[in-house]
Amino acid sequence: MKENKSKYAIMGILSMGPMSGYDIKKKFEQSLSYFWSESYGQIYPILKKLAQQGLATKTIERHEGKPDRHIYALTAKGQKALQEWMIQPVGGQLAPHEILLKLFFGQQVSLTDNIRQIEHFRELQSQKLKEIKATEELLKADYKDNPNLSYWLMTVRYGQHVNQAYLQWSKETLAALRGMKQESEL
Amino acid sequence: MKENKSKYAIMGILSMGPMSGYDIKKKFEQSLSYFWSESYGQIYPILKKLAQQGLATKTIERHEGKPDRHIYALTAKGQKALQEWMIQPVGGQLAPHEILLKLFFGQQVSLTDNIRQIEHFRELQSQKLKEIKATEELLKADYKDNPNLSYWLMTVRYGQHVNQAYLQWSKETLAALRGMKQESEL
DNA sequence: TAGAGCATGTAATAGGTTACATGATTAG
DNA sequence: CTAATCATGTAACCTATTACATGCTCTA
């Protein structure tokens, strides 16, 4: 008993309109990449299952020269299943974060190594924050009249809040590590 | 090619001293549960592999009445492997967060449903923040003289920063959703 | 006397990524 | 002419959880 979130992620994409597995992958990359992704190895088998379970229909579009496109569309049953999942409360997982694991065992390496690790993390997050801010502006400009815009912005703001927390924590942690280093050098 | 973080998590625990698979599970539960966990189904096979690869040694302690204990200890090779992993820079994954996925597709359900979802999330995180703060106090009291304390506190502070970000975001998002609801009711 | 704790481990199952296989068109 | 893009899918592999199997001791 384990919820298959990928299944619902894919149904959610299909709720935007009928499309192919290939399109779905692109949607993930274009719109959800900053917090979610799915590989073809997930998408195609899940689409097959959705059709078998009557949650989606499959239509084949033929093209000359180009390969066929297998277009999937949510059925009423699929839409209902998606909505049911939507209102299930989510758990509050603080996801496994590799940097925490490394810091937890920080004694194993030198202070300099730990400092380098956090500095690198800070750089990465600082870069990411810039990207998320750019995403926000792009969204506002490109989807002015899209009824989904408000919801999309909320997910982007989430990324910003969390990222800012990372940066604040990095600053605090670097100060602590540098303090420890100075002490050790006396 | 996929780094097996569990392997290093277990080696990290072993760096605290020789112990059994059972002990390792307890350590995870006691000290790392707020950001990491491993199941027996991971621990025992990984310990076996560590011994095969010469990264740890295995000694069997016999006990009367009680079952034997299989004690594992990091070898010099194991310690070196752990340290090598420690200095590898980590990626900046913003982990898959179910709540974001649901909000992204927020249009599928009612504003009331979305509000309820976020309210629930806020409650959960607010509860968790209390727990993390309690953990910090406990750590400070119980491990006053432990050389690992500074590192452990850094991981706890991470949890606090991220949690506070969740709460701020929840507040902002609820305000936005309630605003949308009022507008729709005019 | 039932259940929790001690202690090991395996098997079944689920979840997910990457590499492979195929083959046409189009842009640089 | 090479690489990317379009487009589908499978197979091998890795990661991880849960359930199962065993059996003793101590506590309520």
CSV table of N, CA, C and O in Angstrom, one decimal, chain B residues 43-136:
chain,number,residue,atom,x,y,z
B,43,ILE,N,19.3,-2.3,5.6
B,43,ILE,CA,20.5,-2.3,6.5
B,43,ILE,C,21.2,-3.7,6.4
B,43,ILE,O,22.4,-3.7,6.2
B,44,TYR,N,20.5,-4.8,6.6
B,44,TYR,CA,21.2,-6.1,6.6
B,44,TYR,C,21.9,-6.4,5.3
B,44,TYR,O,23.1,-6.8,5.4
B,45,PRO,N,21.2,-6.3,4.2
B,45,PRO,CA,22.0,-6.6,2.9
B,45,PRO,C,23.2,-5.7,2.7
B,45,PRO,O,24.2,-6.1,2.2
B,46,ILE,N,23.0,-4.4,3.1
B,46,ILE,CA,24.1,-3.5,2.9
B,46,ILE,C,25.3,-3.8,3.8
B,46,ILE,O,26.5,-3.8,3.4
B,47,LEU,N,25.0,-4.2,5.1
B,47,LEU,CA,26.1,-4.6,6.0
B,47,LEU,C,26.9,-5.8,5.4
B,47,LEU,O,28.1,-5.9,5.5
B,48,LYS,N,26.1,-6.8,4.8
B,48,LYS,CA,26.7,-7.9,4.2
B,48,LYS,C,27.7,-7.5,3.1
B,48,LYS,O,28.8,-8.0,3.1
B,49,LYS,N,27.2,-6.6,2.3
B,49,LYS,CA,28.1,-6.1,1.2
B,49,LYS,C,29.3,-5.4,1.7
B,49,LYS,O,30.4,-5.5,1.2
B,50,LEU,N,29.1,-4.6,2.7
B,50,LEU,CA,30.2,-3.8,3.3
B,50,LEU,C,31.3,-4.8,3.7
B,50,LEU,O,32.5,-4.5,3.5
B,51,ALA,N,30.9,-5.9,4.4
B,51,ALA,CA,31.9,-6.9,4.8
B,51,ALA,C,32.6,-7.5,3.6
B,51,ALA,O,33.8,-7.7,3.6
B,52,GLN,N,31.8,-7.9,2.6
B,52,GLN,CA,32.4,-8.5,1.4
B,52,GLN,C,33.4,-7.6,0.7
B,52,GLN,O,34.4,-8.1,0.2
B,53,GLN,N,33.1,-6.3,0.8
B,53,GLN,CA,34.0,-5.3,0.1
B,53,GLN,C,35.1,-4.9,0.9
B,53,GLN,O,35.9,-4.0,0.5
B,54,GLY,N,35.2,-5.4,2.1
B,54,GLY,CA,36.3,-5.1,3.0
B,54,GLY,C,36.2,-3.7,3.6
B,54,GLY,O,37.2,-3.1,4.1
B,55,LEU,N,35.0,-3.1,3.6
B,55,LEU,CA,34.8,-1.8,4.1
B,55,LEU,C,34.4,-1.9,5.6
B,55,LEU,O,34.5,-0.9,6.3
B,56,ALA,N,34.0,-3.1,6.0
B,56,ALA,CA,33.7,-3.3,7.4
B,56,ALA,C,34.1,-4.7,7.8
B,56,ALA,O,34.2,-5.6,6.9
B,57,THR,N,34.3,-5.0,9.1
B,57,THR,CA,34.5,-6.3,9.6
B,57,THR,C,33.3,-6.8,10.4
B,57,THR,O,32.6,-6.0,10.9
B,58,LYS,N,33.2,-8.1,10.4
B,58,LYS,CA,32.0,-8.7,11.2
B,58,LYS,C,32.5,-9.6,12.3
B,58,LYS,O,33.3,-10.4,12.0
B,59,THR,N,32.0,-9.4,13.5
B,59,THR,CA,32.3,-10.2,14.6
B,59,THR,C,31.0,-10.7,15.2
B,59,THR,O,30.1,-9.9,15.4
B,60,ILE,N,31.0,-12.0,15.6
B,60,ILE,CA,29.8,-12.5,16.2
B,60,ILE,C,29.9,-12.6,17.7
B,60,ILE,O,30.9,-13.2,18.2
B,61,GLU,N,29.1,-11.9,18.5
B,61,GLU,CA,29.1,-11.9,19.9
B,61,GLU,C,28.0,-12.9,20.3
B,61,GLU,O,26.8,-12.8,20.0
B,62,ARG,N,28.4,-13.9,21.1
B,62,ARG,CA,27.4,-14.9,21.6
B,62,ARG,C,26.8,-14.5,22.9
B,62,ARG,O,27.6,-13.9,23.8
B,63,HIS,N,25.6,-14.7,23.1
B,63,HIS,CA,24.9,-14.4,24.4
B,63,HIS,C,24.0,-15.6,24.8
B,63,HIS,O,23.5,-16.3,23.9
B,64,GLU,N,24.0,-15.8,26.1
B,64,GLU,CA,23.1,-16.9,26.5
B,64,GLU,C,21.7,-16.4,26.6
B,64,GLU,O,21.4,-15.3,27.0
B,65,GLY,N,20.8,-17.2,26.1
B,65,GLY,CA,19.4,-16.8,26.2
B,65,GLY,C,19.0,-15.9,25.0
B,65,GLY,O,18.2,-16.2,24.1
B,66,LYS,N,19.7,-14.7,24.9
B,66,LYS,CA,19.4,-13.8,23.9
B,66,LYS,C,20.1,-14.2,22.6
B,66,LYS,O,21.1,-15.0,22.6
B,67,PRO,N,19.6,-13.7,21.4
B,67,PRO,CA,20.2,-14.1,20.1
B,67,PRO,C,21.6,-13.5,20.0
B,67,PRO,O,22.0,-12.5,20.7
B,68,ASP,N,22.4,-14.1,19.1
B,68,ASP,CA,23.7,-13.5,18.8
B,68,ASP,C,23.6,-12.1,18.3
B,68,ASP,O,22.6,-11.7,17.8
B,69,ARG,N,24.7,-11.4,18.5
B,69,ARG,CA,24.8,-10.0,17.9
B,69,ARG,C,25.9,-10.0,16.9
B,69,ARG,O,27.0,-10.5,17.2
B,70,HIS,N,25.6,-9.6,15.7
B,70,HIS,CA,26.6,-9.5,14.6
B,70,HIS,C,27.1,-8.1,14.6
B,70,HIS,O,26.5,-7.1,14.1
B,71,ILE,N,28.3,-7.9,15.1
B,71,ILE,CA,28.9,-6.6,15.3
B,71,ILE,C,29.7,-6.2,14.1
B,71,ILE,O,30.7,-6.9,13.7
B,72,TYR,N,29.4,-5.1,13.5
B,72,TYR,CA,30.2,-4.6,12.3
B,72,TYR,C,31.0,-3.4,12.8
B,72,TYR,O,30.6,-2.5,13.6
B,73,ALA,N,32.2,-3.3,12.2
B,73,ALA,CA,33.1,-2.2,12.5
B,73,ALA,C,33.7,-1.7,11.2
B,73,ALA,O,34.1,-2.5,10.4
B,74,LEU,N,33.8,-0.4,11.0
B,74,LEU,CA,34.4,0.2,9.8
B,74,LEU,C,35.9,-0.2,9.8
B,74,LEU,O,36.6,-0.1,10.8
B,75,THR,N,36.4,-0.6,8.6
B,75,THR,CA,37.9,-0.8,8.5
B,75,THR,C,38.5,0.6,8.0
B,75,THR,O,37.7,1.5,7.8
B,76,ALA,N,39.8,0.6,8.0
B,76,ALA,CA,40.5,1.8,7.5
B,76,ALA,C,40.0,2.1,6.1
B,76,ALA,O,39.7,3.3,5.7
B,77,LYS,N,39.8,1.1,5.3
B,77,LYS,CA,39.4,1.3,3.9
B,77,LYS,C,37.9,1.9,3.9
B,77,LYS,O,37.6,2.7,3.1
B,78,GLY,N,37.1,1.4,4.8
B,78,GLY,CA,35.8,1.9,4.9
B,78,GLY,C,35.7,3.3,5.3
B,78,GLY,O,35.0,4.1,4.8
B,79,GLN,N,36.6,3.7,6.3
B,79,GLN,CA,36.6,5.1,6.7
B,79,GLN,C,37.1,6.0,5.6
B,79,GLN,O,36.5,7.1,5.4
B,80,LYS,N,38.0,5.5,4.8
B,80,LYS,CA,38.5,6.3,3.7
B,80,LYS,C,37.4,6.5,2.7
B,80,LYS,O,37.2,7.6,2.2
B,81,ALA,N,36.7,5.4,2.4
B,81,ALA,CA,35.6,5.5,1.4
B,81,ALA,C,34.5,6.5,1.9
B,81,ALA,O,34.0,7.3,1.1
B,82,LEU,N,34.2,6.5,3.2
B,82,LEU,CA,33.3,7.4,3.8
B,82,LEU,C,33.7,8.9,3.6
B,82,LEU,O,33.0,9.7,3.2
B,83,GLN,N,35.0,9.1,3.9
B,83,GLN,CA,35.5,10.4,3.8
B,83,GLN,C,35.5,10.9,2.4
B,83,GLN,O,35.3,12.1,2.1
B,84,GLU,N,35.8,10.0,1.5
B,84,GLU,CA,35.8,10.4,0.0
B,84,GLU,C,34.4,10.9,-0.4
B,84,GLU,O,34.2,11.9,-1.1
B,85,TRP,N,33.4,10.1,0.1
B,85,TRP,CA,32.0,10.5,-0.2
B,85,TRP,C,31.6,11.8,0.4
B,85,TRP,O,31.0,12.7,-0.2
B,86,MET,N,32.1,12.0,1.6
B,86,MET,CA,31.8,13.2,2.4
B,86,MET,C,32.2,14.5,1.6
B,86,MET,O,31.5,15.5,1.8
B,87,ILE,N,33.3,14.5,0.9
B,87,ILE,CA,33.8,15.7,0.3
B,87,ILE,C,33.3,15.9,-1.2
B,87,ILE,O,33.5,16.9,-1.8
B,88,GLN,N,32.5,14.9,-1.6
B,88,GLN,CA,31.9,15.0,-2.9
B,88,GLN,C,30.7,16.1,-2.8
B,88,GLN,O,29.9,15.9,-1.9
B,89,PRO,N,30.7,17.1,-3.7
B,89,PRO,CA,29.7,18.1,-3.6
B,89,PRO,C,28.3,17.5,-3.8
B,89,PRO,O,28.1,16.6,-4.6
B,90,VAL,N,27.3,18.0,-3.1
B,90,VAL,CA,25.9,17.5,-3.2
B,90,VAL,C,25.2,18.3,-4.2
B,90,VAL,O,25.5,19.4,-4.5
B,91,GLY,N,24.2,17.6,-4.8
B,91,GLY,CA,23.3,18.3,-5.8
B,91,GLY,C,22.3,19.1,-5.0
B,91,GLY,O,22.1,19.0,-3.8
B,92,GLY,N,21.6,20.0,-5.7
B,92,GLY,CA,20.7,20.9,-5.0
B,92,GLY,C,19.2,20.6,-5.3
B,92,GLY,O,18.4,21.4,-5.7
B,93,GLN,N,18.9,19.3,-5.1
B,93,GLN,CA,17.5,18.8,-5.4
B,93,GLN,C,16.5,19.5,-4.5
B,93,GLN,O,16.6,19.4,-3.3
B,94,LEU,N,15.5,20.1,-5.1
B,94,LEU,CA,14.3,20.5,-4.4
B,94,LEU,C,13.4,19.3,-4.5
B,94,LEU,O,12.7,19.1,-5.5
B,95,ALA,N,13.3,18.5,-3.4
B,95,ALA,CA,12.7,17.1,-3.5
B,95,ALA,C,11.2,17.2,-3.9
B,95,ALA,O,10.5,18.2,-3.6
B,96,PRO,N,10.8,16.1,-4.6
B,96,PRO,CA,9.4,16.0,-5.0
B,96,PRO,C,8.5,16.3,-3.8
B,96,PRO,O,8.6,15.6,-2.8
B,97,HIS,N,7.7,17.3,-3.8
B,97,HIS,CA,6.8,17.6,-2.7
B,97,HIS,C,5.4,17.5,-3.2
B,97,HIS,O,4.9,18.3,-4.0
B,98,GLU,N,4.7,16.5,-2.6
B,98,GLU,CA,3.3,16.2,-3.0
B,98,GLU,C,2.4,17.4,-3.0
B,98,GLU,O,1.5,17.6,-3.8
B,99,ILE,N,2.6,18.3,-2.0
B,99,ILE,CA,1.7,19.4,-1.8
B,99,ILE,C,1.8,20.4,-3.0
B,99,ILE,O,0.8,20.9,-3.5
B,100,LEU,N,3.0,20.5,-3.6
B,100,LEU,CA,3.2,21.3,-4.7
B,100,LEU,C,2.4,20.8,-5.9
B,100,LEU,O,1.8,21.5,-6.7
B,101,LEU,N,2.6,19.5,-6.1
B,101,LEU,CA,1.9,18.8,-7.2
B,101,LEU,C,0.4,19.1,-7.1
B,101,LEU,O,-0.2,19.4,-8.1
B,102,LYS,N,-0.2,19.0,-6.0
B,102,LYS,CA,-1.6,19.2,-5.8
B,102,LYS,C,-2.0,20.6,-6.1
B,102,LYS,O,-3.0,20.9,-6.7
B,103,LEU,N,-1.2,21.5,-5.6
B,103,LEU,CA,-1.5,22.9,-5.8
B,103,LEU,C,-1.4,23.3,-7.3
B,103,LEU,O,-2.2,24.1,-7.8
B,104,PHE,N,-0.4,22.7,-7.9
B,104,PHE,CA,-0.2,23.0,-9.3
B,104,PHE,C,-1.4,22.7,-10.1
B,104,PHE,O,-1.8,23.4,-11.1
B,105,PHE,N,-2.2,21.6,-9.7
B,105,PHE,CA,-3.4,21.2,-10.4
B,105,PHE,C,-4.6,21.7,-9.6
B,105,PHE,O,-5.7,21.2,-9.8
B,106,GLY,N,-4.4,22.8,-8.8
B,106,GLY,CA,-5.5,23.3,-7.9
B,106,GLY,C,-6.8,23.6,-8.6
B,106,GLY,O,-7.9,23.4,-8.0
B,107,GLN,N,-6.8,24.0,-9.8
B,107,GLN,CA,-8.0,24.2,-10.6
B,107,GLN,C,-9.0,23.1,-10.6
B,107,GLN,O,-10.2,23.2,-10.9
B,108,GLN,N,-8.5,21.9,-10.4
B,108,GLN,CA,-9.3,20.7,-10.5
B,108,GLN,C,-10.3,20.5,-9.4
B,108,GLN,O,-11.3,19.8,-9.5
B,109,VAL,N,-10.0,21.2,-8.3
B,109,VAL,CA,-11.0,21.1,-7.1
B,109,VAL,C,-11.4,22.5,-6.7
B,109,VAL,O,-10.9,23.5,-7.3
B,110,SER,N,-12.2,22.6,-5.7
B,110,SER,CA,-12.7,23.9,-5.3
B,110,SER,C,-11.7,24.7,-4.5
B,110,SER,O,-10.8,24.1,-3.9
B,111,LEU,N,-11.9,26.0,-4.4
B,111,LEU,CA,-11.1,26.8,-3.5
B,111,LEU,C,-11.1,26.3,-2.1
B,111,LEU,O,-10.0,26.3,-1.4
B,112,THR,N,-12.2,25.9,-1.6
B,112,THR,CA,-12.4,25.4,-0.3
B,112,THR,C,-11.5,24.2,-0.1
B,112,THR,O,-10.8,24.1,1.0
B,113,ASP,N,-11.5,23.3,-1.0
B,113,ASP,CA,-10.6,22.1,-1.0
B,113,ASP,C,-9.1,22.5,-0.9
B,113,ASP,O,-8.4,22.0,-0.1
B,114,ASN,N,-8.8,23.5,-1.7
B,114,ASN,CA,-7.4,23.9,-1.7
B,114,ASN,C,-7.0,24.5,-0.3
B,114,ASN,O,-5.9,24.3,0.2
B,115,ILE,N,-7.9,25.3,0.2
B,115,ILE,CA,-7.7,26.0,1.5
B,115,ILE,C,-7.5,25.0,2.6
B,115,ILE,O,-6.6,25.0,3.4
B,116,ARG,N,-8.4,24.0,2.6
B,116,ARG,CA,-8.3,22.9,3.6
B,116,ARG,C,-7.0,22.2,3.5
B,116,ARG,O,-6.3,21.9,4.5
B,117,GLN,N,-6.5,21.9,2.3
B,117,GLN,CA,-5.3,21.2,2.1
B,117,GLN,C,-4.1,22.0,2.7
B,117,GLN,O,-3.3,21.5,3.4
B,118,ILE,N,-4.1,23.3,2.4
B,118,ILE,CA,-2.9,24.1,3.0
B,118,ILE,C,-3.0,24.3,4.5
B,118,ILE,O,-2.0,24.3,5.2
B,119,GLU,N,-4.3,24.4,4.9
B,119,GLU,CA,-4.4,24.5,6.4
B,119,GLU,C,-3.9,23.3,7.1
B,119,GLU,O,-3.2,23.4,8.1
B,120,HIS,N,-4.2,22.2,6.5
B,120,HIS,CA,-3.7,20.9,7.1
B,120,HIS,C,-2.2,20.8,7.1
B,120,HIS,O,-1.5,20.4,8.0
B,121,PHE,N,-1.6,21.3,6.0
B,121,PHE,CA,-0.2,21.3,5.8
B,121,PHE,C,0.4,22.2,6.9
B,121,PHE,O,1.4,21.8,7.5
B,122,ARG,N,-0.2,23.4,7.1
B,122,ARG,CA,0.4,24.3,8.0
B,122,ARG,C,0.3,23.7,9.4
B,122,ARG,O,1.3,23.8,10.2
B,123,GLU,N,-0.8,23.1,9.8
B,123,GLU,CA,-0.9,22.4,11.1
B,123,GLU,C,0.2,21.4,11.3
B,123,GLU,O,0.9,21.4,12.4
B,124,LEU,N,0.4,20.6,10.3
B,124,LEU,CA,1.4,19.6,10.4
B,124,LEU,C,2.8,20.1,10.6
B,124,LEU,O,3.6,19.7,11.4
B,125,GLN,N,3.1,21.2,9.8
B,125,GLN,CA,4.5,21.8,9.9
B,125,GLN,C,4.7,22.5,11.2
B,125,GLN,O,5.8,22.6,11.8
B,126,SER,N,3.6,23.1,11.7
B,126,SER,CA,3.7,23.9,12.9
B,126,SER,C,4.0,22.9,14.1
B,126,SER,O,4.8,23.2,15.0
B,127,GLN,N,3.3,21.7,14.0
B,127,GLN,CA,3.6,20.7,15.0
B,127,GLN,C,5.0,20.2,14.9
B,127,GLN,O,5.7,20.1,15.9
B,128,LYS,N,5.5,20.0,13.7
B,128,LYS,CA,6.8,19.5,13.5
B,128,LYS,C,7.9,20.5,14.0
B,128,LYS,O,8.9,20.1,14.5
B,129,LEU,N,7.6,21.8,13.8
B,129,LEU,CA,8.5,22.8,14.2
B,129,LEU,C,8.7,22.7,15.7
B,129,LEU,O,9.8,22.8,16.2
B,130,LYS,N,7.6,22.5,16.4
B,130,LYS,CA,7.7,22.4,17.9
B,130,LYS,C,8.6,21.2,18.2
B,130,LYS,O,9.4,21.2,19.1
B,131,GLU,N,8.4,20.1,17.5
B,131,GLU,CA,9.2,18.9,17.8
B,131,GLU,C,10.7,19.1,17.5
B,131,GLU,O,11.6,18.7,18.3
B,132,ILE,N,11.0,19.9,16.5
B,132,ILE,CA,12.4,20.1,16.1
B,132,ILE,C,13.0,21.0,17.2
B,132,ILE,O,14.2,20.8,17.6
B,133,LYS,N,12.3,22.0,17.7
B,133,LYS,CA,12.8,22.9,18.7
B,133,LYS,C,13.1,22.1,20.0
B,133,LYS,O,14.1,22.3,20.7
B,134,ALA,N,12.2,21.2,20.3
B,134,ALA,CA,12.4,20.3,21.5
B,134,ALA,C,13.7,19.5,21.3
B,134,ALA,O,14.5,19.3,22.2
B,135,THR,N,13.8,19.0,20.1
B,135,THR,CA,15.0,18.2,19.8
B,135,THR,C,16.3,19.0,20.0
B,135,THR,O,17.3,18.5,20.6
B,136,GLU,N,16.3,20.2,19.6
B,136,GLU,CA,17.5,21.1,19.8
B,136,GLU,C,17.8,21.2,21.3
B,136,GLU,O,19.0,21.0,21.6
